[in-house]
Coordinates of C-alpha atoms in Angstrom, one line a residue:
X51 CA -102.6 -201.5 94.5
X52 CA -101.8 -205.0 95.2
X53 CA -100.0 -207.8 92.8
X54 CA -103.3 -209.5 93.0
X55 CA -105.3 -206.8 92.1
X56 CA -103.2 -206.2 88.7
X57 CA -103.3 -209.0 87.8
X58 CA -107.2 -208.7 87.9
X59 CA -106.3 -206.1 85.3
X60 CA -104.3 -208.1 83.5
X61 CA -107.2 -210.8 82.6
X62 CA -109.2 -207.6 82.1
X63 CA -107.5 -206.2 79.1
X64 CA -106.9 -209.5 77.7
X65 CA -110.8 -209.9 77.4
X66 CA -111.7 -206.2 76.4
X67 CA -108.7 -206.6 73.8
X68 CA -110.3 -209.8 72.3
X69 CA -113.8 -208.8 72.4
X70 CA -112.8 -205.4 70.5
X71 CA -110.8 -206.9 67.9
X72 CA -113.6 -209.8 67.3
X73 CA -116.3 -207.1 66.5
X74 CA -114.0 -205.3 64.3
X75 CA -113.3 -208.7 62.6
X76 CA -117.3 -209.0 62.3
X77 CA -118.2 -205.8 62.0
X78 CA -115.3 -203.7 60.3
X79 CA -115.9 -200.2 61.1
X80 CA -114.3 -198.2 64.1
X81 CA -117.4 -198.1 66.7
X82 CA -117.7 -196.9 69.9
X83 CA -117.6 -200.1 71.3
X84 CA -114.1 -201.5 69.4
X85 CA -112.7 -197.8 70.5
X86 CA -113.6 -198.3 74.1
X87 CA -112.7 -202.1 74.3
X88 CA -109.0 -201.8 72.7
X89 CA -108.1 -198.7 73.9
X90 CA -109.1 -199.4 77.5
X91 CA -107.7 -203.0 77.3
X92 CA -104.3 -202.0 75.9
X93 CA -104.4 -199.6 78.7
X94 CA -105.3 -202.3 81.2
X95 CA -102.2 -204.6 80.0
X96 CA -100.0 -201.6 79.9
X97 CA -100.9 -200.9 83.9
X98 CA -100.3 -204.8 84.3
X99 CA -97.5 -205.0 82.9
X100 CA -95.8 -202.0 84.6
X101 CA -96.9 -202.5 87.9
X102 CA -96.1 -206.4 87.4
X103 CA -92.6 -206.5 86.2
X104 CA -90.8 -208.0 88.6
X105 CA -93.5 -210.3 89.8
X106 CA -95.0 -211.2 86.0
X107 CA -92.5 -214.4 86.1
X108 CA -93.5 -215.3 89.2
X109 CA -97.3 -214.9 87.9
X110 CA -97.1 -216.6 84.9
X111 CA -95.7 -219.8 86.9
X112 CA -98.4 -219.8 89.6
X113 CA -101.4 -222.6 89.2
X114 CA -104.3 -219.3 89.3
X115 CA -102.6 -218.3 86.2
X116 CA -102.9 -221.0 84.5
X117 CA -107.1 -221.5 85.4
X118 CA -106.9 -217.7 84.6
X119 CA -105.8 -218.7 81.0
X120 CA -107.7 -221.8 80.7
X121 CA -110.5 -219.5 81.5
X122 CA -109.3 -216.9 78.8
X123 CA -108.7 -219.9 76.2
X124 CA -112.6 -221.2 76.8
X125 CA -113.8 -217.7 76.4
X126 CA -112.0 -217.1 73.0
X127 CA -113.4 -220.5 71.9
X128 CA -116.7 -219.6 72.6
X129 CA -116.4 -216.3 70.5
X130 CA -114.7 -218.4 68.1
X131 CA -117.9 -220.2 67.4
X132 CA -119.9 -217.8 67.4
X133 CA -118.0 -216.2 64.6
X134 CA -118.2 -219.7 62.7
X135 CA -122.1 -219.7 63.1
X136 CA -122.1 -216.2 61.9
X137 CA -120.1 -216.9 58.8
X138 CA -122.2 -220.3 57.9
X139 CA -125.4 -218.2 58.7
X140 CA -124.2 -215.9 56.0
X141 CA -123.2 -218.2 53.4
X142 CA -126.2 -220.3 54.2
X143 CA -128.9 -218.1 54.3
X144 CA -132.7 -219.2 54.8
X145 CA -135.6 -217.5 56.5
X146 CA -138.2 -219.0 58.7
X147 CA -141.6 -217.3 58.5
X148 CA -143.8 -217.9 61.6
X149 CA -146.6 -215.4 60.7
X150 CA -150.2 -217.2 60.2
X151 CA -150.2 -215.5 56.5
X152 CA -146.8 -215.9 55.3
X153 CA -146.5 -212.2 54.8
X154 CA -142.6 -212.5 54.8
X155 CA -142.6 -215.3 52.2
X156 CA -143.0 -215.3 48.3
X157 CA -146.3 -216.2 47.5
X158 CA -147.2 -219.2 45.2
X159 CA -147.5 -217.4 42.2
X160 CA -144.2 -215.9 43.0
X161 CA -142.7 -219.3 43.7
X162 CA -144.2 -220.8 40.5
X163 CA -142.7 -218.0 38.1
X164 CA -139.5 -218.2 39.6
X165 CA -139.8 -222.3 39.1
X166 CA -140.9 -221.3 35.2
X167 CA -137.2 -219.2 34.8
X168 CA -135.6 -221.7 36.4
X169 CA -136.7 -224.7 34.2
X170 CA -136.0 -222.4 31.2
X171 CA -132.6 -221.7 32.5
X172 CA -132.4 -218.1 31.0
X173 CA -131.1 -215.5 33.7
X174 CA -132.7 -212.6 35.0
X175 CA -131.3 -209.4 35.8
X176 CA -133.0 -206.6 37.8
X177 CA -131.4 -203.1 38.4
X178 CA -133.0 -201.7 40.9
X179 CA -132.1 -197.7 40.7
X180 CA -133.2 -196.1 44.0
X181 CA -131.8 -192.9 45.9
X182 CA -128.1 -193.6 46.8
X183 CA -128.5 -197.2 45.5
X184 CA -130.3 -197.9 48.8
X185 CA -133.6 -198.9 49.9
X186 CA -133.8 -201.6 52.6
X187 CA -137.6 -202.6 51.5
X188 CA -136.7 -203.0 48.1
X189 CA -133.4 -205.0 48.7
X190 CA -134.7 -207.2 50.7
X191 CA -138.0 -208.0 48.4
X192 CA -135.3 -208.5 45.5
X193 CA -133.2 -210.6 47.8
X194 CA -136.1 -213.2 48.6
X195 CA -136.3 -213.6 44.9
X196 CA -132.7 -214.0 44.4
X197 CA -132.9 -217.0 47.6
X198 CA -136.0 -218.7 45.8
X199 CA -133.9 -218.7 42.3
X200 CA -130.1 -219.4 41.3
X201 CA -131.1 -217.6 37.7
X202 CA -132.3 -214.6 39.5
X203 CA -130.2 -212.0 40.3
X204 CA -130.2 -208.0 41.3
X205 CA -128.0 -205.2 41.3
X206 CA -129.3 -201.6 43.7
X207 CA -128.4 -198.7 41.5
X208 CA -127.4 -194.9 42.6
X209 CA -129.0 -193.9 39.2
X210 CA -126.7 -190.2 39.9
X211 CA -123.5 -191.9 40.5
X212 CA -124.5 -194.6 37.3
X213 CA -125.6 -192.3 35.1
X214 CA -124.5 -194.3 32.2
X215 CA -126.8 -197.2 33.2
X216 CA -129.4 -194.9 34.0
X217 CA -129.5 -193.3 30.8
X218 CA -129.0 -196.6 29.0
X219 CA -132.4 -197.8 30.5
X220 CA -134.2 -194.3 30.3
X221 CA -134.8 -193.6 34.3
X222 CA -137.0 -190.7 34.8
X223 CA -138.3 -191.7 38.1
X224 CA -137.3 -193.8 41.5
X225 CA -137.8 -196.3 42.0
X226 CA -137.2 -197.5 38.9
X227 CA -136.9 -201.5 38.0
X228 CA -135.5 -202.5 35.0
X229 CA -136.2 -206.4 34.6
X230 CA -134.0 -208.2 31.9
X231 CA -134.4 -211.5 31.5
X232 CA -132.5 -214.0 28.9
X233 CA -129.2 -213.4 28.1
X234 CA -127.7 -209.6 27.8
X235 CA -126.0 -209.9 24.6
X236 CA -128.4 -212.1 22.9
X237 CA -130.9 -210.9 20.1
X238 CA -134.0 -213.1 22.2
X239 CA -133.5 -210.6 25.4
X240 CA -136.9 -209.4 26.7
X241 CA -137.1 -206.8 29.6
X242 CA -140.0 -205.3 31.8
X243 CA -140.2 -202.2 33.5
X244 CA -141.6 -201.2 36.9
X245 CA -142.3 -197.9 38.9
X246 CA -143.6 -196.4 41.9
X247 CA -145.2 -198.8 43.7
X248 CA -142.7 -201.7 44.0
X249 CA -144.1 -204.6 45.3
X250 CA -143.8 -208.5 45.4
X251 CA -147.3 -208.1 43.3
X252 CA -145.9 -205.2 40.9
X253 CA -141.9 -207.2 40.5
X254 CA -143.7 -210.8 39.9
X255 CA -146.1 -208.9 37.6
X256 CA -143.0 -207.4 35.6
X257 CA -141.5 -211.1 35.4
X258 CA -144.4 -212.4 34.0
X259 CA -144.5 -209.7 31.0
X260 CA -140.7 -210.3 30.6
X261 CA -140.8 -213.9 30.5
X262 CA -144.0 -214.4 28.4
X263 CA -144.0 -214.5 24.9
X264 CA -146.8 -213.1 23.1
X265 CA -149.9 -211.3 24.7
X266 CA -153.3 -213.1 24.4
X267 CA -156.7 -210.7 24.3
X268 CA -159.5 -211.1 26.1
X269 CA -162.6 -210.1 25.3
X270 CA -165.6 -208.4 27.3
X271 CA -169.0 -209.0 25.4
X272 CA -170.5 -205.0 25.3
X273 CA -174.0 -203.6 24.2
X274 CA -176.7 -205.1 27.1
X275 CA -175.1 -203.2 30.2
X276 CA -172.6 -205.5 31.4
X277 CA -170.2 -204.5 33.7
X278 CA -167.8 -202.2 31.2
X279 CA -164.1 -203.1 32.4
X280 CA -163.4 -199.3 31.9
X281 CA -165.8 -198.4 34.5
X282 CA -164.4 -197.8 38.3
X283 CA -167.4 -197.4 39.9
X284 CA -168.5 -200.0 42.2
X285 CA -170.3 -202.4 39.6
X286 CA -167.9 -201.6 36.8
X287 CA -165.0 -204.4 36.0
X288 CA -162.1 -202.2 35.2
X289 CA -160.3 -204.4 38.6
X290 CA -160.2 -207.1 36.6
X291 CA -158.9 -205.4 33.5
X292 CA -156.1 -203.8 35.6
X293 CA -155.3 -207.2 37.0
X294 CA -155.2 -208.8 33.7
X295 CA -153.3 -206.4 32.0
X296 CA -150.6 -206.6 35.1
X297 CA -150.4 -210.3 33.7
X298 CA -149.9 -209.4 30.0
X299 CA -153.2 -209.6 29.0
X300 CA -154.4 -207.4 26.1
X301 CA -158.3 -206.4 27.0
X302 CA -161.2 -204.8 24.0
X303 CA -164.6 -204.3 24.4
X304 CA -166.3 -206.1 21.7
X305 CA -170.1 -204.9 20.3
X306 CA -170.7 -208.4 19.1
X307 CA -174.1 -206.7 17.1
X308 CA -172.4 -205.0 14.8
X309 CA -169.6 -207.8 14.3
X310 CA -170.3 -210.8 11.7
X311 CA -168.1 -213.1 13.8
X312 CA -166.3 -213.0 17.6
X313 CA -163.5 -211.4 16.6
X314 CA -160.3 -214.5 15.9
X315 CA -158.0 -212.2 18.2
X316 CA -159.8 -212.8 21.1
X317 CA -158.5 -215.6 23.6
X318 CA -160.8 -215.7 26.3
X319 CA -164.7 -214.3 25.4
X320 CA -166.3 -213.0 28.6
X321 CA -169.7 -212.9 28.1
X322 CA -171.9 -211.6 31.1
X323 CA -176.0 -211.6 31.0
X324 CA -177.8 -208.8 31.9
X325 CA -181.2 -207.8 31.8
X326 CA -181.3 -207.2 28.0
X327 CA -181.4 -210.6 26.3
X328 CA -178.8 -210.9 23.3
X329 CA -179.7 -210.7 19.9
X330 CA -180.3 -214.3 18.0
X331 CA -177.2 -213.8 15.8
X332 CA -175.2 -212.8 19.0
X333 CA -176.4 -216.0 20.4
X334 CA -175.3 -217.7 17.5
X335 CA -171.9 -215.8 16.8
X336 CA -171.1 -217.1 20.6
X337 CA -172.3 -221.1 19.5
X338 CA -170.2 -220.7 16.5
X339 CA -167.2 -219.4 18.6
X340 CA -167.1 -222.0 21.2
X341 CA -167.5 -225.0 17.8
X342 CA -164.2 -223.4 16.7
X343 CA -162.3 -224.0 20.0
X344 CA -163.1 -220.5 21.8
X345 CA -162.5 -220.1 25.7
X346 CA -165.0 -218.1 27.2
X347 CA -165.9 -217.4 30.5
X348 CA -170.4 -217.1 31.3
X349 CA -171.3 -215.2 34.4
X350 CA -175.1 -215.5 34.3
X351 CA -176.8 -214.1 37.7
X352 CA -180.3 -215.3 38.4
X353 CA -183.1 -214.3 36.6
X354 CA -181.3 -213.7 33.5
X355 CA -179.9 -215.3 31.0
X356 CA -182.2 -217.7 29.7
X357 CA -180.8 -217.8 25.7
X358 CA -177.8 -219.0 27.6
X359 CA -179.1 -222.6 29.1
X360 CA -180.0 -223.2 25.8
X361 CA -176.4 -222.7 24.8
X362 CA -174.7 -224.1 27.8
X363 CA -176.5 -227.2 27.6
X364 CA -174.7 -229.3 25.0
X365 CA -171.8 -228.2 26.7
X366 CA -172.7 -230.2 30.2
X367 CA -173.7 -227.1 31.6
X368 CA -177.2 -226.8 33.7
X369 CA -178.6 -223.7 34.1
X370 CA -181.2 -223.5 37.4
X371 CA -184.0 -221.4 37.2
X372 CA -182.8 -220.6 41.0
X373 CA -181.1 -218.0 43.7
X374 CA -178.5 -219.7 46.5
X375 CA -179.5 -219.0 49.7
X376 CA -177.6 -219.1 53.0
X377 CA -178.2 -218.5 56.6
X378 CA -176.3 -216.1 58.9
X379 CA -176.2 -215.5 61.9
X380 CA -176.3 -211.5 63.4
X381 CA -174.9 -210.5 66.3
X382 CA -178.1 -210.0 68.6
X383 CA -180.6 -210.7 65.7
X384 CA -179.4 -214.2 65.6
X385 CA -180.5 -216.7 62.6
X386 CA -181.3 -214.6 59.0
X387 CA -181.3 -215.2 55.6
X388 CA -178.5 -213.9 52.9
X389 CA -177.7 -214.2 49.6
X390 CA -173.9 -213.2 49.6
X391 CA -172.6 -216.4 49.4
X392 CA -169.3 -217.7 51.4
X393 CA -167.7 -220.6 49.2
X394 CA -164.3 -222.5 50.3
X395 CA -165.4 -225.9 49.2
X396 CA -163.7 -226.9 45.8
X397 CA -164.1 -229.3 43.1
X398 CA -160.2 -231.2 41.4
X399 CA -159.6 -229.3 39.0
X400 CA -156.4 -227.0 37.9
X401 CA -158.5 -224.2 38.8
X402 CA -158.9 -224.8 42.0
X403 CA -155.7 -226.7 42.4
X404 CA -154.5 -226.3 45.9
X405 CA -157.3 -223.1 46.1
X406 CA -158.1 -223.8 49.8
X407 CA -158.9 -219.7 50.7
X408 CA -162.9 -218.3 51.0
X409 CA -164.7 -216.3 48.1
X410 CA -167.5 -214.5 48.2
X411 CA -170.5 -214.8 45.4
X412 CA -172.9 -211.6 46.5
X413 CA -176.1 -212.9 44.2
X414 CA -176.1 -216.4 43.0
X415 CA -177.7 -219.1 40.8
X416 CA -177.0 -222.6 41.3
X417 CA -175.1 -224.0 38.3
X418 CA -174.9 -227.8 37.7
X419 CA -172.2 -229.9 36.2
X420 CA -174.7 -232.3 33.4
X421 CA -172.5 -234.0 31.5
X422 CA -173.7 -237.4 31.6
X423 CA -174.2 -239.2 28.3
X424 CA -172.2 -236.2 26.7
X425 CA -169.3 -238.0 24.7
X426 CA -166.1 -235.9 24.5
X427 CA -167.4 -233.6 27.1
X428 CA -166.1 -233.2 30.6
X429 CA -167.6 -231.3 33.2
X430 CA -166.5 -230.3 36.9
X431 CA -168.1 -228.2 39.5
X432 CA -165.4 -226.1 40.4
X433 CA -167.1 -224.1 43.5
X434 CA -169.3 -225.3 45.8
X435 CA -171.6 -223.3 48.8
X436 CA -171.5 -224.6 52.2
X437 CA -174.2 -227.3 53.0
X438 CA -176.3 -224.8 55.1
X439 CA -177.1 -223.3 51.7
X440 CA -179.6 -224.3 49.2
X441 CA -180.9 -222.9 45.9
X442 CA -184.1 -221.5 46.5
X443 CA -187.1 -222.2 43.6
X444 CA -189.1 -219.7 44.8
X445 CA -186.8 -216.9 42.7
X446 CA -189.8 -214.4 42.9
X447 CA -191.0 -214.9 46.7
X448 CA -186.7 -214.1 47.5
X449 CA -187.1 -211.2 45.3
X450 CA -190.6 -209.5 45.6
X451 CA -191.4 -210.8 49.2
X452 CA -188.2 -211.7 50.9
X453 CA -188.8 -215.0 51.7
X454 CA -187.4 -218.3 51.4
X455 CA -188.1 -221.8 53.0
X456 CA -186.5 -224.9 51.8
X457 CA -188.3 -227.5 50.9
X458 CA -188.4 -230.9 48.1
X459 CA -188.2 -228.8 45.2
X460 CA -185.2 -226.9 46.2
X461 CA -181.6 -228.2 45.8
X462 CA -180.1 -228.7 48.8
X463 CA -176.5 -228.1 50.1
X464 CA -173.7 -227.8 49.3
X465 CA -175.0 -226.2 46.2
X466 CA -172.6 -225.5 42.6
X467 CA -171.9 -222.4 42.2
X468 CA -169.7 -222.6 39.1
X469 CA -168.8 -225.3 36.6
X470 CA -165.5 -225.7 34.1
X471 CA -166.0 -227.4 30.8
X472 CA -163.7 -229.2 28.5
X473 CA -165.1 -230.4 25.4
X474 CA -162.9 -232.5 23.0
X475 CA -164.3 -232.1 19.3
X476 CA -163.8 -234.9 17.9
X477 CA -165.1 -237.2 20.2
X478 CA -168.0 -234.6 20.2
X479 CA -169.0 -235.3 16.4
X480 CA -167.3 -232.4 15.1
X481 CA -165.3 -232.5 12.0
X482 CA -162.0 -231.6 12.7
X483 CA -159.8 -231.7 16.4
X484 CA -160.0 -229.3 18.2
X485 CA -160.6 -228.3 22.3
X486 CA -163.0 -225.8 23.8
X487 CA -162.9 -224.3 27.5
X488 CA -165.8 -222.6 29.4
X489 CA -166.2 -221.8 32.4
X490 CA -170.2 -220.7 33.9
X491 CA -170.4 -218.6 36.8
X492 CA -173.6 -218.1 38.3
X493 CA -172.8 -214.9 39.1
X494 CA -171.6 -211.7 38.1
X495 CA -171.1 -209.4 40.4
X496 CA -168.8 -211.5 42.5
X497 CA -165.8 -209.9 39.7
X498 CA -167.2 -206.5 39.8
X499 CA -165.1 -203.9 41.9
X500 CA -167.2 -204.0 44.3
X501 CA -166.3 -207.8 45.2
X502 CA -163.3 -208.4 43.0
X503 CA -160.9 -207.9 46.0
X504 CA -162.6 -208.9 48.6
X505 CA -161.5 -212.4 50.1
X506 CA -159.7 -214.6 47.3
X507 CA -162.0 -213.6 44.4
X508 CA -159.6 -212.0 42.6
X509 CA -157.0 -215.1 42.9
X510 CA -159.9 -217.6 41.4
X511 CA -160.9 -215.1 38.7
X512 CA -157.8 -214.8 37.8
X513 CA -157.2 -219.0 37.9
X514 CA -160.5 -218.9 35.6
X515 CA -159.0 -216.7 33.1
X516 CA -155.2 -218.7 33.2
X517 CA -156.7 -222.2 32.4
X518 CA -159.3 -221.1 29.8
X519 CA -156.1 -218.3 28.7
X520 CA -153.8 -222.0 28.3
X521 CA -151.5 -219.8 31.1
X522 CA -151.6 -223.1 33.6
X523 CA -148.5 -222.1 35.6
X524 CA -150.1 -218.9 36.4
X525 CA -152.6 -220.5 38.2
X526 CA -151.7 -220.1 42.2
X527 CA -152.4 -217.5 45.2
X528 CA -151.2 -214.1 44.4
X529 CA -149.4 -212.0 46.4
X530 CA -151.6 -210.3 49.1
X531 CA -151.5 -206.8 49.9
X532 CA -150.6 -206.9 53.3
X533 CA -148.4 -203.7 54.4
X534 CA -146.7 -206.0 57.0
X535 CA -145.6 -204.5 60.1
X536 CA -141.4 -205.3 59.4
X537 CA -138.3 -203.6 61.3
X538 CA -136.5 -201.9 59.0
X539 CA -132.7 -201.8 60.4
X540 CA -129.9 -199.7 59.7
X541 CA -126.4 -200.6 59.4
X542 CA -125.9 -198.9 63.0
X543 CA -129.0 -200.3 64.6
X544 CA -127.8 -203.9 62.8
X545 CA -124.5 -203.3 64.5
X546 CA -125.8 -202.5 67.5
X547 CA -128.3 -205.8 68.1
X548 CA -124.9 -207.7 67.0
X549 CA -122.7 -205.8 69.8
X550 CA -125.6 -206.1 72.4
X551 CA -126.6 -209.9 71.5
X552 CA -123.0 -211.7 70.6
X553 CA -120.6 -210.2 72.3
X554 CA -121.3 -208.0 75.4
X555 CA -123.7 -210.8 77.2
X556 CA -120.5 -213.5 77.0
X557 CA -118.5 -210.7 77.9
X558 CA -120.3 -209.4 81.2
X559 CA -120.5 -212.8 81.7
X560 CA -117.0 -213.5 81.4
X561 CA -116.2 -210.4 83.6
X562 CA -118.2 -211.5 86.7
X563 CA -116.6 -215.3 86.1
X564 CA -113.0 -214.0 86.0
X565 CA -113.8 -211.8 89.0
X566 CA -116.1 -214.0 91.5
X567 CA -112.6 -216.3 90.6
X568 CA -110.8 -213.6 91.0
X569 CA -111.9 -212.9 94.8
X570 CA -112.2 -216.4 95.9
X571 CA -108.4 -217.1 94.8
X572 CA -107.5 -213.7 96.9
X573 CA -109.0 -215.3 100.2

């Protein structure tokens, strides 16, 4: 074996020496690859220095040498900078998400509870107990919160190596979240629990309950077949009583006939028309409701409700006597009539504040902001049809015959679909101050189960209930329930990507520079 050829060697072990202590520096644990790389470059220097003794003075002094360690001195810099972007990557972290439906971000209403802890300034603390104290899904879902807040923080919990804690927080199941928000050892401290199914929509959920303060009721008007939010069936509501009560909402049923009054608990009234028509005093409970400041939420389908224009009217609120009509187009039936209604334009309002996303009305009246010459009464027509739709007159030739053809006494598109209401009392003629909020739907199956969560109905449902609930900063895009395709990695596989994308391409590339050098200096 030649001098040259050791000192081949030499440069070698130098760069299998470097490269195995740098990943140990990264990386600390004794892999395969820091094994291999300092015991076989230790062993490399060893050869060159024995077989080199005489001539390593000699070596050292020659001009290749020197472009050998120029060569050696780049390559560490290199890794040297790579270790420095590492490190500020770390300390620095932020995520780019290039998916079309942000399904790796925080949704809004994520984002907009996190902003509401923030500007209150009060901590939160969430232990997350899970088997061993890992779960990959469920740190990283906390971690995104703990990037999007500097009051937010989490702790993953081996609930059988922290029994105390465990035991302190009454675990009985994992995953098990305990959500603690203000501070620990203050006497204002609120927590939240969640379980099972841990999700961005189940973790923001608990937030909400821990950082709200009291629980408002809403109301579902009962007694005429509406839609009973305890029903699961396809045309029962209890969707929308599950998603309320997930954002601390207290839900009854309320039998207005037998009640002298709308009960004073309730927050919201959701009164929904049906075939049966109400009773006179209902009708008049409700007008009485809505004088004293009551929210309330109308869905009134076509056909029925007629005691309710009568209502809605001094209100700004204009019933039509009408069903919204739409073409559509079949794959090889082309052109046809339908009456599930596709709505993404939207009126300003908070409701429909940065609401950009398609809902779906299956059976629809057209309902008509009518406001004018109303003093103290504002109203806005929140939802809006496309403009191929119109609202048919002909209720009876849709419904007996199915037919429609729109002509001058139609309304043409886009058509209102539904209209929000804010009526200030005094400027109303009222006696005292005061504010009601309505909102009219003109229709009601569109928050049945059936519909509630397809497309964005559930989000504007929900938006409905925050602004007439006074919950403004609840009003955003929920969290979809996407099960994203994601890469879980484990520490291994992690290490792995590291070894294979850092350090062994610059260091198979520094191999064939030292030795295409390496041959060229031997000619």
């Amino acid at each position: 074996m030649g001098s040259r050829s050791t000192s081949l060697f030499g440069l070698w072990g130098i760069v299998l020496l470097a490269f195995g202590l740098v990943a140990y520096a990264v990386a600390p644990a004794a892999s395969g690859y820091v094994l291999v790389h300092v015991g076989l470059g230790l062993l490399l220097l060893v050869l060159y220095l024995t077989a080199s003794r005489e001539s390593l003075s000699t070596f050292l002094g020659e001009r290749s040498t020197k472009y050998g360690a120029n060569a050696v001195a780049y390559s560490l810099i290199f890794v040297a900078i790579l270790v420095a972007l590492n490190y500020l990557a770390a300390r620095h972290n932020h995520r780019f998400d290039l998916t079309k439906e942000n399904v790796f971000s925080l949704s809004s209403q994520s984002t907009n509870v996190l902003s509401t802890i923030d500007k209150a300034g009060k901590p939160v603390t969430v232990y997350a107990f899970t088997e061993g104290g890992m779960d990959p899904i469920i740190d990283d879902l906390l971690d995104s919160y703990k990037n999007a807040s500097n009051n937010f923080s989490y702790r993953m919990v081996d609930p059988v190596k922290d029994r105390d804690l465990a035991e302190r927080y009454k675990v009985t199941e994992i995953p098990f979240l305990f959500i603690e928000y203000g501070d620990p050892a203050g006497e204002d401290k609120r927590t939240a629990t969640v379980t099972r199914d841990i999700s961005e929509e189940s973790i923001t959920n608990g937030l909400i309950k821990a950082t709200a303060g009291t629980k408002k009721m809403v109301c579902f008007l009962d007694g005429h077949g509406e839609a009973d939010p305890e029903n699961r069936d396809a045309r029962g509501a209890s969707a929308l009583q599950d998603a309320l009560r997930n954002e601390n909402y207290d839900t009854r049923k309320v039998l207005l006939a037998s009640e002298a009054s709308v009960p004073a608990e309730c927050s919201i009234f959701v009164i929904a028309a049906t075939e049966r028509p109400l009773f006179d005093h209902e009708v008049t409970q409700i007008r009485e409701y809505l004088k004293k400041g009551g929210s309330a939420l109308f869905l009134v389908p076509p056909s029925r409700g007629q005691q309710l224009g009568e209502l809605l009217q001094p209100w700004g609120v204009k019933l039509t006597d009408t069903v919204v009509v739409d073409q559509v187009v079949r794959l090889f039936q082309g052109p046809a009539l339908g009456l599930q209604i596709l709505a993404s334009t939207y009126g300003t309002h908070p409701i429909t504040q940065g609401f950009t996303e398609r809902t779906i009305f299956p059976m629809a009246r057209a309902v008509q902001a009518d406001a004018a010459g109303k003093p103290g009464v504002s109203a806005i027509e929140i939802v809006k049809s496309s403009p191929s739709a119109w609202a048919e007159s002909d209720v009876e030739g849709v419904f007996k015959r199915g037919e429609a053809a729109q002509d001058d006494k139609d309304i043409k598109g886009p058509v209102s679909l539904a209209v929000a209401v804010t009526g200030k009392h005094k400027e109303m003629g009222f006696d005292k101050e005061g504010e009601t909020k309505l909102v009219v739907v003109g229709d009601a199956d569109f928050a049945s189960n059936q519909f509630f969560g397809q497309l964005f109905n559930r989000d504007l449902v929900l938006n409905m209930m925050a602004w007439l609930g006074g919950e403004e900063q609840q009003i955003s895009i929920r969290p979809r329930a996407i099960q994203a395709s994601r890469a879980q990695l484990g520490p291994a596989e992690t290490r792995r990507i590291f070894y294979l994308s850092v350090l062994v391409l610059p260091e198979l590339l520094l191999f064939l520079g030292l030795t295409v050098w390496w041959r060229r200096s031997t000619k």
